[in-house]
JSON list of C-alpha atoms in Angstrom, two decimals:
[
{"chain": "A", "resi": 347, "resn": "UNK", "atom": "CA", "xyz": [-202.41, 93.84, -13.35]},
{"chain": "A", "resi": 348, "resn": "UNK", "atom": "CA", "xyz": [-201.65, 97.09, -15.36]},
{"chain": "A", "resi": 349, "resn": "UNK", "atom": "CA", "xyz": [-201.23, 97.07, -19.31]},
{"chain": "A", "resi": 350, "resn": "UNK", "atom": "CA", "xyz": [-197.89, 97.79, -18.91]},
{"chain": "A", "resi": 351, "resn": "UNK", "atom": "CA", "xyz": [-197.26, 95.14, -17.15]},
{"chain": "A", "resi": 352, "resn": "UNK", "atom": "CA", "xyz": [-199.01, 93.11, -19.20]},
{"chain": "A", "resi": 353, "resn": "UNK", "atom": "CA", "xyz": [-197.10, 93.71, -22.24]},
{"chain": "A", "resi": 354, "resn": "UNK", "atom": "CA", "xyz": [-193.58, 93.47, -20.40]},
{"chain": "A", "resi": 355, "resn": "UNK", "atom": "CA", "xyz": [-191.32, 90.93, -21.46]},
{"chain": "A", "resi": 356, "resn": "UNK", "atom": "CA", "xyz": [-191.39, 87.85, -19.74]},
{"chain": "A", "resi": 357, "resn": "UNK", "atom": "CA", "xyz": [-188.34, 87.06, -17.43]},
{"chain": "A", "resi": 358, "resn": "UNK", "atom": "CA", "xyz": [-185.79, 84.64, -18.75]},
{"chain": "A", "resi": 359, "resn": "UNK", "atom": "CA", "xyz": [-186.51, 80.59, -17.41]},
{"chain": "A", "resi": 360, "resn": "UNK", "atom": "CA", "xyz": [-184.55, 79.99, -14.65]},
{"chain": "A", "resi": 361, "resn": "UNK", "atom": "CA", "xyz": [-181.20, 77.93, -15.04]},
{"chain": "A", "resi": 362, "resn": "UNK", "atom": "CA", "xyz": [-182.49, 74.95, -13.00]},
{"chain": "A", "resi": 363, "resn": "UNK", "atom": "CA", "xyz": [-178.88, 74.85, -11.11]},
{"chain": "A", "resi": 364, "resn": "UNK", "atom": "CA", "xyz": [-177.08, 73.86, -14.37]},
{"chain": "A", "resi": 365, "resn": "UNK", "atom": "CA", "xyz": [-174.97, 76.97, -14.74]},
{"chain": "A", "resi": 366, "resn": "UNK", "atom": "CA", "xyz": [-174.80, 76.27, -18.87]},
{"chain": "A", "resi": 367, "resn": "UNK", "atom": "CA", "xyz": [-176.96, 79.11, -20.08]},
{"chain": "A", "resi": 368, "resn": "UNK", "atom": "CA", "xyz": [-174.54, 81.51, -17.86]},
{"chain": "A", "resi": 369, "resn": "UNK", "atom": "CA", "xyz": [-171.70, 79.81, -19.23]},
{"chain": "A", "resi": 370, "resn": "UNK", "atom": "CA", "xyz": [-173.13, 79.86, -22.93]},
{"chain": "A", "resi": 371, "resn": "UNK", "atom": "CA", "xyz": [-173.62, 83.72, -22.18]},
{"chain": "A", "resi": 372, "resn": "UNK", "atom": "CA", "xyz": [-170.51, 84.14, -20.78]},
{"chain": "A", "resi": 373, "resn": "UNK", "atom": "CA", "xyz": [-168.43, 82.26, -23.72]},
{"chain": "A", "resi": 374, "resn": "UNK", "atom": "CA", "xyz": [-170.15, 83.94, -26.27]},
{"chain": "A", "resi": 375, "resn": "UNK", "atom": "CA", "xyz": [-169.41, 87.48, -24.82]},
{"chain": "A", "resi": 376, "resn": "UNK", "atom": "CA", "xyz": [-165.94, 86.31, -24.47]},
{"chain": "A", "resi": 377, "resn": "UNK", "atom": "CA", "xyz": [-165.19, 84.62, -27.77]},
{"chain": "A", "resi": 378, "resn": "UNK", "atom": "CA", "xyz": [-166.60, 87.42, -29.64]},
{"chain": "A", "resi": 379, "resn": "UNK", "atom": "CA", "xyz": [-164.81, 90.32, -28.02]},
{"chain": "A", "resi": 380, "resn": "UNK", "atom": "CA", "xyz": [-161.07, 88.84, -27.40]},
{"chain": "A", "resi": 381, "resn": "UNK", "atom": "CA", "xyz": [-159.07, 86.95, -29.24]},
{"chain": "A", "resi": 382, "resn": "UNK", "atom": "CA", "xyz": [-158.90, 83.14, -29.02]},
{"chain": "A", "resi": 383, "resn": "UNK", "atom": "CA", "xyz": [-155.66, 83.01, -27.26]},
{"chain": "A", "resi": 384, "resn": "UNK", "atom": "CA", "xyz": [-156.81, 85.59, -24.43]},
{"chain": "A", "resi": 385, "resn": "UNK", "atom": "CA", "xyz": [-159.87, 83.32, -23.46]},
{"chain": "A", "resi": 386, "resn": "UNK", "atom": "CA", "xyz": [-159.76, 80.82, -20.47]},
{"chain": "A", "resi": 387, "resn": "UNK", "atom": "CA", "xyz": [-161.80, 78.54, -19.00]},
{"chain": "A", "resi": 388, "resn": "UNK", "atom": "CA", "xyz": [-161.13, 80.19, -15.85]},
{"chain": "A", "resi": 389, "resn": "UNK", "atom": "CA", "xyz": [-162.37, 83.80, -17.01]},
{"chain": "A", "resi": 390, "resn": "UNK", "atom": "CA", "xyz": [-165.40, 82.21, -18.57]},
{"chain": "A", "resi": 391, "resn": "UNK", "atom": "CA", "xyz": [-166.32, 80.48, -15.07]},
{"chain": "A", "resi": 392, "resn": "UNK", "atom": "CA", "xyz": [-165.59, 83.44, -13.24]},
{"chain": "A", "resi": 393, "resn": "UNK", "atom": "CA", "xyz": [-168.11, 85.81, -15.93]},
{"chain": "A", "resi": 394, "resn": "UNK", "atom": "CA", "xyz": [-170.58, 83.12, -15.64]},
{"chain": "A", "resi": 395, "resn": "UNK", "atom": "CA", "xyz": [-170.22, 82.74, -11.65]},
{"chain": "A", "resi": 396, "resn": "UNK", "atom": "CA", "xyz": [-169.58, 79.00, -11.73]},
{"chain": "A", "resi": 397, "resn": "UNK", "atom": "CA", "xyz": [-166.26, 76.76, -11.11]},
{"chain": "A", "resi": 398, "resn": "UNK", "atom": "CA", "xyz": [-164.21, 76.04, -13.75]},
{"chain": "A", "resi": 399, "resn": "UNK", "atom": "CA", "xyz": [-164.79, 72.29, -13.39]},
{"chain": "A", "resi": 400, "resn": "UNK", "atom": "CA", "xyz": [-169.04, 73.21, -13.97]},
{"chain": "A", "resi": 401, "resn": "UNK", "atom": "CA", "xyz": [-167.70, 74.62, -17.27]},
{"chain": "A", "resi": 402, "resn": "UNK", "atom": "CA", "xyz": [-165.36, 71.61, -18.30]},
{"chain": "A", "resi": 403, "resn": "UNK", "atom": "CA", "xyz": [-168.14, 69.29, -17.39]},
{"chain": "A", "resi": 404, "resn": "UNK", "atom": "CA", "xyz": [-170.66, 71.05, -19.79]},
{"chain": "A", "resi": 405, "resn": "UNK", "atom": "CA", "xyz": [-168.83, 71.46, -22.31]},
{"chain": "A", "resi": 406, "resn": "UNK", "atom": "CA", "xyz": [-165.55, 70.02, -22.27]},
{"chain": "A", "resi": 407, "resn": "UNK", "atom": "CA", "xyz": [-162.22, 71.83, -23.48]},
{"chain": "A", "resi": 408, "resn": "UNK", "atom": "CA", "xyz": [-161.59, 75.53, -24.61]},
{"chain": "A", "resi": 409, "resn": "UNK", "atom": "CA", "xyz": [-162.06, 74.28, -28.25]},
{"chain": "A", "resi": 410, "resn": "UNK", "atom": "CA", "xyz": [-165.11, 72.56, -27.59]},
{"chain": "A", "resi": 411, "resn": "UNK", "atom": "CA", "xyz": [-166.78, 75.23, -25.91]},
{"chain": "A", "resi": 412, "resn": "UNK", "atom": "CA", "xyz": [-165.83, 77.18, -28.97]},
{"chain": "A", "resi": 413, "resn": "UNK", "atom": "CA", "xyz": [-167.35, 75.50, -31.48]},
{"chain": "A", "resi": 414, "resn": "UNK", "atom": "CA", "xyz": [-170.50, 75.13, -29.44]},
{"chain": "A", "resi": 415, "resn": "UNK", "atom": "CA", "xyz": [-170.68, 79.28, -29.50]},
{"chain": "A", "resi": 416, "resn": "UNK", "atom": "CA", "xyz": [-169.55, 79.13, -33.00]},
{"chain": "A", "resi": 417, "resn": "UNK", "atom": "CA", "xyz": [-172.69, 76.84, -33.89]},
{"chain": "A", "resi": 418, "resn": "UNK", "atom": "CA", "xyz": [-175.97, 78.72, -35.60]},
{"chain": "A", "resi": 419, "resn": "UNK", "atom": "CA", "xyz": [-177.31, 75.40, -36.77]},
{"chain": "A", "resi": 420, "resn": "UNK", "atom": "CA", "xyz": [-179.67, 75.38, -34.30]},
{"chain": "A", "resi": 421, "resn": "UNK", "atom": "CA", "xyz": [-180.69, 78.93, -34.17]},
{"chain": "A", "resi": 422, "resn": "UNK", "atom": "CA", "xyz": [-181.14, 78.84, -37.85]},
{"chain": "A", "resi": 423, "resn": "UNK", "atom": "CA", "xyz": [-183.19, 75.86, -37.98]},
{"chain": "A", "resi": 424, "resn": "UNK", "atom": "CA", "xyz": [-185.75, 77.49, -35.41]},
{"chain": "A", "resi": 425, "resn": "UNK", "atom": "CA", "xyz": [-185.73, 80.91, -37.10]},
{"chain": "A", "resi": 426, "resn": "UNK", "atom": "CA", "xyz": [-186.41, 79.24, -40.42]},
{"chain": "A", "resi": 427, "resn": "UNK", "atom": "CA", "xyz": [-188.95, 76.32, -39.61]},
{"chain": "A", "resi": 428, "resn": "UNK", "atom": "CA", "xyz": [-192.26, 77.94, -41.49]},
{"chain": "A", "resi": 429, "resn": "UNK", "atom": "CA", "xyz": [-193.51, 77.88, -44.82]},
{"chain": "A", "resi": 430, "resn": "UNK", "atom": "CA", "xyz": [-192.24, 80.31, -47.08]},
{"chain": "A", "resi": 431, "resn": "UNK", "atom": "CA", "xyz": [-195.52, 82.68, -47.45]},
{"chain": "A", "resi": 432, "resn": "UNK", "atom": "CA", "xyz": [-195.24, 82.79, -43.57]},
{"chain": "A", "resi": 433, "resn": "UNK", "atom": "CA", "xyz": [-191.47, 82.76, -43.05]},
{"chain": "A", "resi": 434, "resn": "UNK", "atom": "CA", "xyz": [-191.03, 87.09, -42.23]},
{"chain": "A", "resi": 435, "resn": "UNK", "atom": "CA", "xyz": [-193.32, 86.84, -39.47]},
{"chain": "A", "resi": 436, "resn": "UNK", "atom": "CA", "xyz": [-192.49, 83.42, -38.00]},
{"chain": "A", "resi": 437, "resn": "UNK", "atom": "CA", "xyz": [-188.70, 84.72, -37.98]},
{"chain": "A", "resi": 438, "resn": "UNK", "atom": "CA", "xyz": [-189.64, 87.98, -35.96]},
{"chain": "A", "resi": 439, "resn": "UNK", "atom": "CA", "xyz": [-191.51, 86.39, -33.50]},
{"chain": "A", "resi": 440, "resn": "UNK", "atom": "CA", "xyz": [-189.05, 83.63, -33.11]},
{"chain": "A", "resi": 441, "resn": "UNK", "atom": "CA", "xyz": [-186.06, 85.93, -32.71]},
{"chain": "A", "resi": 442, "resn": "UNK", "atom": "CA", "xyz": [-187.75, 88.31, -30.52]},
{"chain": "A", "resi": 443, "resn": "UNK", "atom": "CA", "xyz": [-189.30, 85.42, -27.88]},
{"chain": "A", "resi": 444, "resn": "UNK", "atom": "CA", "xyz": [-185.79, 83.68, -27.98]},
{"chain": "A", "resi": 445, "resn": "UNK", "atom": "CA", "xyz": [-184.08, 87.24, -27.10]},
{"chain": "A", "resi": 446, "resn": "UNK", "atom": "CA", "xyz": [-186.87, 87.55, -24.12]},
{"chain": "A", "resi": 447, "resn": "UNK", "atom": "CA", "xyz": [-186.88, 83.82, -22.86]},
{"chain": "A", "resi": 448, "resn": "UNK", "atom": "CA", "xyz": [-183.16, 83.10, -23.07]},
{"chain": "A", "resi": 449, "resn": "UNK", "atom": "CA", "xyz": [-181.76, 86.95, -22.54]},
{"chain": "A", "resi": 450, "resn": "UNK", "atom": "CA", "xyz": [-179.84, 86.14, -25.75]},
{"chain": "A", "resi": 451, "resn": "UNK", "atom": "CA", "xyz": [-180.02, 86.87, -29.39]},
{"chain": "A", "resi": 452, "resn": "UNK", "atom": "CA", "xyz": [-179.61, 83.80, -31.38]},
{"chain": "A", "resi": 453, "resn": "UNK", "atom": "CA", "xyz": [-177.36, 85.58, -34.22]},
{"chain": "A", "resi": 454, "resn": "UNK", "atom": "CA", "xyz": [-176.28, 88.79, -33.02]},
{"chain": "A", "resi": 455, "resn": "UNK", "atom": "CA", "xyz": [-173.03, 87.61, -31.71]},
{"chain": "A", "resi": 456, "resn": "UNK", "atom": "CA", "xyz": [-171.50, 87.15, -35.19]},
{"chain": "A", "resi": 457, "resn": "UNK", "atom": "CA", "xyz": [-171.42, 91.22, -35.65]},
{"chain": "A", "resi": 458, "resn": "UNK", "atom": "CA", "xyz": [-168.97, 90.99, -32.88]},
{"chain": "A", "resi": 459, "resn": "UNK", "atom": "CA", "xyz": [-166.70, 88.85, -34.83]},
{"chain": "A", "resi": 460, "resn": "UNK", "atom": "CA", "xyz": [-166.24, 91.71, -37.71]},
{"chain": "A", "resi": 461, "resn": "UNK", "atom": "CA", "xyz": [-163.04, 93.32, -38.23]},
{"chain": "A", "resi": 462, "resn": "UNK", "atom": "CA", "xyz": [-160.96, 90.18, -36.17]},
{"chain": "A", "resi": 463, "resn": "UNK", "atom": "CA", "xyz": [-158.44, 87.80, -38.06]},
{"chain": "A", "resi": 464, "resn": "UNK", "atom": "CA", "xyz": [-158.02, 84.95, -35.37]},
{"chain": "A", "resi": 465, "resn": "UNK", "atom": "CA", "xyz": [-160.07, 82.22, -34.99]},
{"chain": "A", "resi": 466, "resn": "UNK", "atom": "CA", "xyz": [-163.32, 84.55, -34.63]},
{"chain": "A", "resi": 467, "resn": "UNK", "atom": "CA", "xyz": [-163.65, 84.25, -38.40]},
{"chain": "A", "resi": 468, "resn": "UNK", "atom": "CA", "xyz": [-165.07, 81.02, -37.35]},
{"chain": "A", "resi": 469, "resn": "UNK", "atom": "CA", "xyz": [-168.29, 82.66, -36.48]},
{"chain": "A", "resi": 470, "resn": "UNK", "atom": "CA", "xyz": [-168.52, 84.24, -39.58]},
{"chain": "A", "resi": 471, "resn": "UNK", "atom": "CA", "xyz": [-167.99, 81.25, -41.60]},
{"chain": "A", "resi": 472, "resn": "UNK", "atom": "CA", "xyz": [-170.55, 79.37, -39.55]},
{"chain": "A", "resi": 473, "resn": "UNK", "atom": "CA", "xyz": [-172.68, 82.32, -40.25]},
{"chain": "A", "resi": 474, "resn": "UNK", "atom": "CA", "xyz": [-172.37, 82.33, -43.72]},
{"chain": "A", "resi": 475, "resn": "UNK", "atom": "CA", "xyz": [-172.64, 78.85, -44.13]},
{"chain": "A", "resi": 476, "resn": "UNK", "atom": "CA", "xyz": [-175.56, 77.84, -41.55]},
{"chain": "A", "resi": 477, "resn": "UNK", "atom": "CA", "xyz": [-177.56, 80.82, -41.83]},
{"chain": "A", "resi": 478, "resn": "UNK", "atom": "CA", "xyz": [-177.04, 82.71, -44.89]},
{"chain": "A", "resi": 479, "resn": "UNK", "atom": "CA", "xyz": [-176.44, 79.71, -47.16]},
{"chain": "A", "resi": 480, "resn": "UNK", "atom": "CA", "xyz": [-179.08, 77.89, -45.63]},
{"chain": "A", "resi": 481, "resn": "UNK", "atom": "CA", "xyz": [-181.50, 80.73, -46.53]},
{"chain": "A", "resi": 482, "resn": "UNK", "atom": "CA", "xyz": [-180.38, 81.10, -49.85]},
{"chain": "A", "resi": 483, "resn": "UNK", "atom": "CA", "xyz": [-181.39, 77.27, -50.55]},
{"chain": "A", "resi": 484, "resn": "UNK", "atom": "CA", "xyz": [-184.87, 77.87, -49.32]},
{"chain": "A", "resi": 485, "resn": "UNK", "atom": "CA", "xyz": [-185.64, 80.89, -51.49]},
{"chain": "A", "resi": 486, "resn": "UNK", "atom": "CA", "xyz": [-187.55, 81.21, -54.61]},
{"chain": "A", "resi": 487, "resn": "UNK", "atom": "CA", "xyz": [-186.40, 82.92, -57.65]},
{"chain": "A", "resi": 488, "resn": "UNK", "atom": "CA", "xyz": [-183.66, 85.67, -58.62]},
{"chain": "A", "resi": 489, "resn": "UNK", "atom": "CA", "xyz": [-181.09, 86.85, -56.72]},
{"chain": "A", "resi": 490, "resn": "UNK", "atom": "CA", "xyz": [-181.41, 84.48, -53.73]},
{"chain": "A", "resi": 491, "resn": "UNK", "atom": "CA", "xyz": [-178.11, 84.94, -52.29]},
{"chain": "A", "resi": 492, "resn": "UNK", "atom": "CA", "xyz": [-178.23, 88.57, -52.42]},
{"chain": "A", "resi": 493, "resn": "UNK", "atom": "CA", "xyz": [-181.93, 88.35, -50.81]},
{"chain": "A", "resi": 494, "resn": "UNK", "atom": "CA", "xyz": [-180.74, 86.13, -48.02]},
{"chain": "A", "resi": 495, "resn": "UNK", "atom": "CA", "xyz": [-177.98, 88.20, -47.34]},
{"chain": "A", "resi": 496, "resn": "UNK", "atom": "CA", "xyz": [-180.32, 91.13, -47.00]},
{"chain": "A", "resi": 497, "resn": "UNK", "atom": "CA", "xyz": [-182.66, 89.24, -45.05]},
{"chain": "A", "resi": 498, "resn": "UNK", "atom": "CA", "xyz": [-179.97, 87.94, -42.65]},
{"chain": "A", "resi": 499, "resn": "UNK", "atom": "CA", "xyz": [-179.17, 91.65, -42.46]},
{"chain": "A", "resi": 500, "resn": "UNK", "atom": "CA", "xyz": [-182.40, 92.74, -41.10]},
{"chain": "A", "resi": 501, "resn": "UNK", "atom": "CA", "xyz": [-182.39, 90.19, -38.59]},
{"chain": "A", "resi": 502, "resn": "UNK", "atom": "CA", "xyz": [-179.26, 91.38, -37.28]},
{"chain": "A", "resi": 503, "resn": "UNK", "atom": "CA", "xyz": [-180.66, 94.97, -37.57]},
{"chain": "A", "resi": 504, "resn": "UNK", "atom": "CA", "xyz": [-183.66, 93.96, -35.54]},
{"chain": "A", "resi": 505, "resn": "UNK", "atom": "CA", "xyz": [-181.75, 92.21, -32.86]},
{"chain": "A", "resi": 506, "resn": "UNK", "atom": "CA", "xyz": [-179.23, 95.21, -32.56]},
{"chain": "A", "resi": 507, "resn": "UNK", "atom": "CA", "xyz": [-181.86, 97.67, -32.36]},
{"chain": "A", "resi": 508, "resn": "UNK", "atom": "CA", "xyz": [-183.53, 95.85, -29.61]},
{"chain": "A", "resi": 509, "resn": "UNK", "atom": "CA", "xyz": [-180.27, 95.27, -27.59]},
{"chain": "A", "resi": 510, "resn": "UNK", "atom": "CA", "xyz": [-179.61, 99.25, -27.94]},
{"chain": "A", "resi": 511, "resn": "UNK", "atom": "CA", "xyz": [-182.94, 100.22, -27.16]},
{"chain": "A", "resi": 512, "resn": "UNK", "atom": "CA", "xyz": [-183.47, 97.38, -23.93]},
{"chain": "A", "resi": 513, "resn": "UNK", "atom": "CA", "xyz": [-185.75, 99.38, -22.34]},
{"chain": "A", "resi": 514, "resn": "UNK", "atom": "CA", "xyz": [-187.67, 101.24, -25.27]},
{"chain": "A", "resi": 515, "resn": "UNK", "atom": "CA", "xyz": [-190.92, 100.72, -26.84]},
{"chain": "A", "resi": 516, "resn": "UNK", "atom": "CA", "xyz": [-189.64, 97.43, -28.29]},
{"chain": "A", "resi": 517, "resn": "UNK", "atom": "CA", "xyz": [-189.13, 95.97, -24.98]},
{"chain": "A", "resi": 518, "resn": "UNK", "atom": "CA", "xyz": [-192.73, 97.15, -24.34]},
{"chain": "A", "resi": 519, "resn": "UNK", "atom": "CA", "xyz": [-194.35, 95.66, -27.81]},
{"chain": "A", "resi": 520, "resn": "UNK", "atom": "CA", "xyz": [-195.10, 92.12, -27.78]},
{"chain": "A", "resi": 521, "resn": "UNK", "atom": "CA", "xyz": [-193.61, 89.93, -30.49]},
{"chain": "A", "resi": 522, "resn": "UNK", "atom": "CA", "xyz": [-196.49, 89.90, -32.74]},
{"chain": "A", "resi": 523, "resn": "UNK", "atom": "CA", "xyz": [-196.51, 93.60, -32.63]},
{"chain": "A", "resi": 524, "resn": "UNK", "atom": "CA", "xyz": [-193.18, 93.54, -33.60]},
{"chain": "A", "resi": 525, "resn": "UNK", "atom": "CA", "xyz": [-193.63, 91.22, -36.63]},
{"chain": "A", "resi": 526, "resn": "UNK", "atom": "CA", "xyz": [-196.72, 93.24, -37.64]},
{"chain": "A", "resi": 527, "resn": "UNK", "atom": "CA", "xyz": [-194.69, 96.21, -38.25]},
{"chain": "A", "resi": 528, "resn": "UNK", "atom": "CA", "xyz": [-191.33, 94.44, -39.19]},
{"chain": "A", "resi": 529, "resn": "UNK", "atom": "CA", "xyz": [-191.94, 91.16, -41.05]},
{"chain": "A", "resi": 530, "resn": "UNK", "atom": "CA", "xyz": [-193.23, 92.87, -44.01]},
{"chain": "A", "resi": 531, "resn": "UNK", "atom": "CA", "xyz": [-190.20, 93.81, -45.42]},
{"chain": "A", "resi": 532, "resn": "UNK", "atom": "CA", "xyz": [-188.76, 90.59, -44.71]},
{"chain": "A", "resi": 533, "resn": "UNK", "atom": "CA", "xyz": [-191.49, 89.11, -46.32]},
{"chain": "A", "resi": 534, "resn": "UNK", "atom": "CA", "xyz": [-191.10, 90.89, -49.57]},
{"chain": "A", "resi": 535, "resn": "UNK", "atom": "CA", "xyz": [-187.54, 89.64, -49.57]},
{"chain": "A", "resi": 536, "resn": "UNK", "atom": "CA", "xyz": [-188.30, 86.35, -48.97]},
{"chain": "A", "resi": 537, "resn": "UNK", "atom": "CA", "xyz": [-190.79, 85.99, -51.95]},
{"chain": "A", "resi": 538, "resn": "UNK", "atom": "CA", "xyz": [-188.50, 88.06, -54.53]}
]
C-alpha cells in the first residue's frame, strides 16, 4: 500500500439495502435548494434511486421527512460530546470523520437555506437553537453567544472548504492532522 492510499478517506459504509442514507442525502439537497412547496416525495425518491413508497416507509409524509432533515440535535450532541479543554479538537475530528463516513456534512446544509423566506427558515431556526444556543450554554466566561456563533462559523467554514476542495490536500489529510491545524483557533474561542 502506498502512502497516498493509506491517507485517503475511507469509503462510506454501504447502506444495507434500506436506501435510508440516500433518501436523507436527497432530501437535504431538495429542501435546502428549493422551496418546500416544490419538493415532492417522488422527486426525492428519484434523486435517491429508490421508490416513493420506500421514502414513505422510512419517513412518512413530506412534513415528517422535512422535520428529520431540519434536526441538527443529534449532530450537535455528537460534535459537542467532549470536555471543554478537548472540545476544539474533538469537533474537527468528529466533523471530518462524519463527512467521510457518511458522505455528508452534519451542519453545512444550513448554509443553503440562507436568503430564503419559506419553510427553509426552519433550518436556520433549528440550527440556531440546536447548535449555536447549545454551544453557548456549554461555554464559560464572557461573550458566550458571540463566541458560539464564531465557532459555528468556523465549523461551517471547514465543511465548506472540504466540500469545495473534495480532491484537494484536505481530502488526503487525516482527521487528526486537520485537527492539529484547525482546532487551536476553535479552542481559543471555546476557552475565551
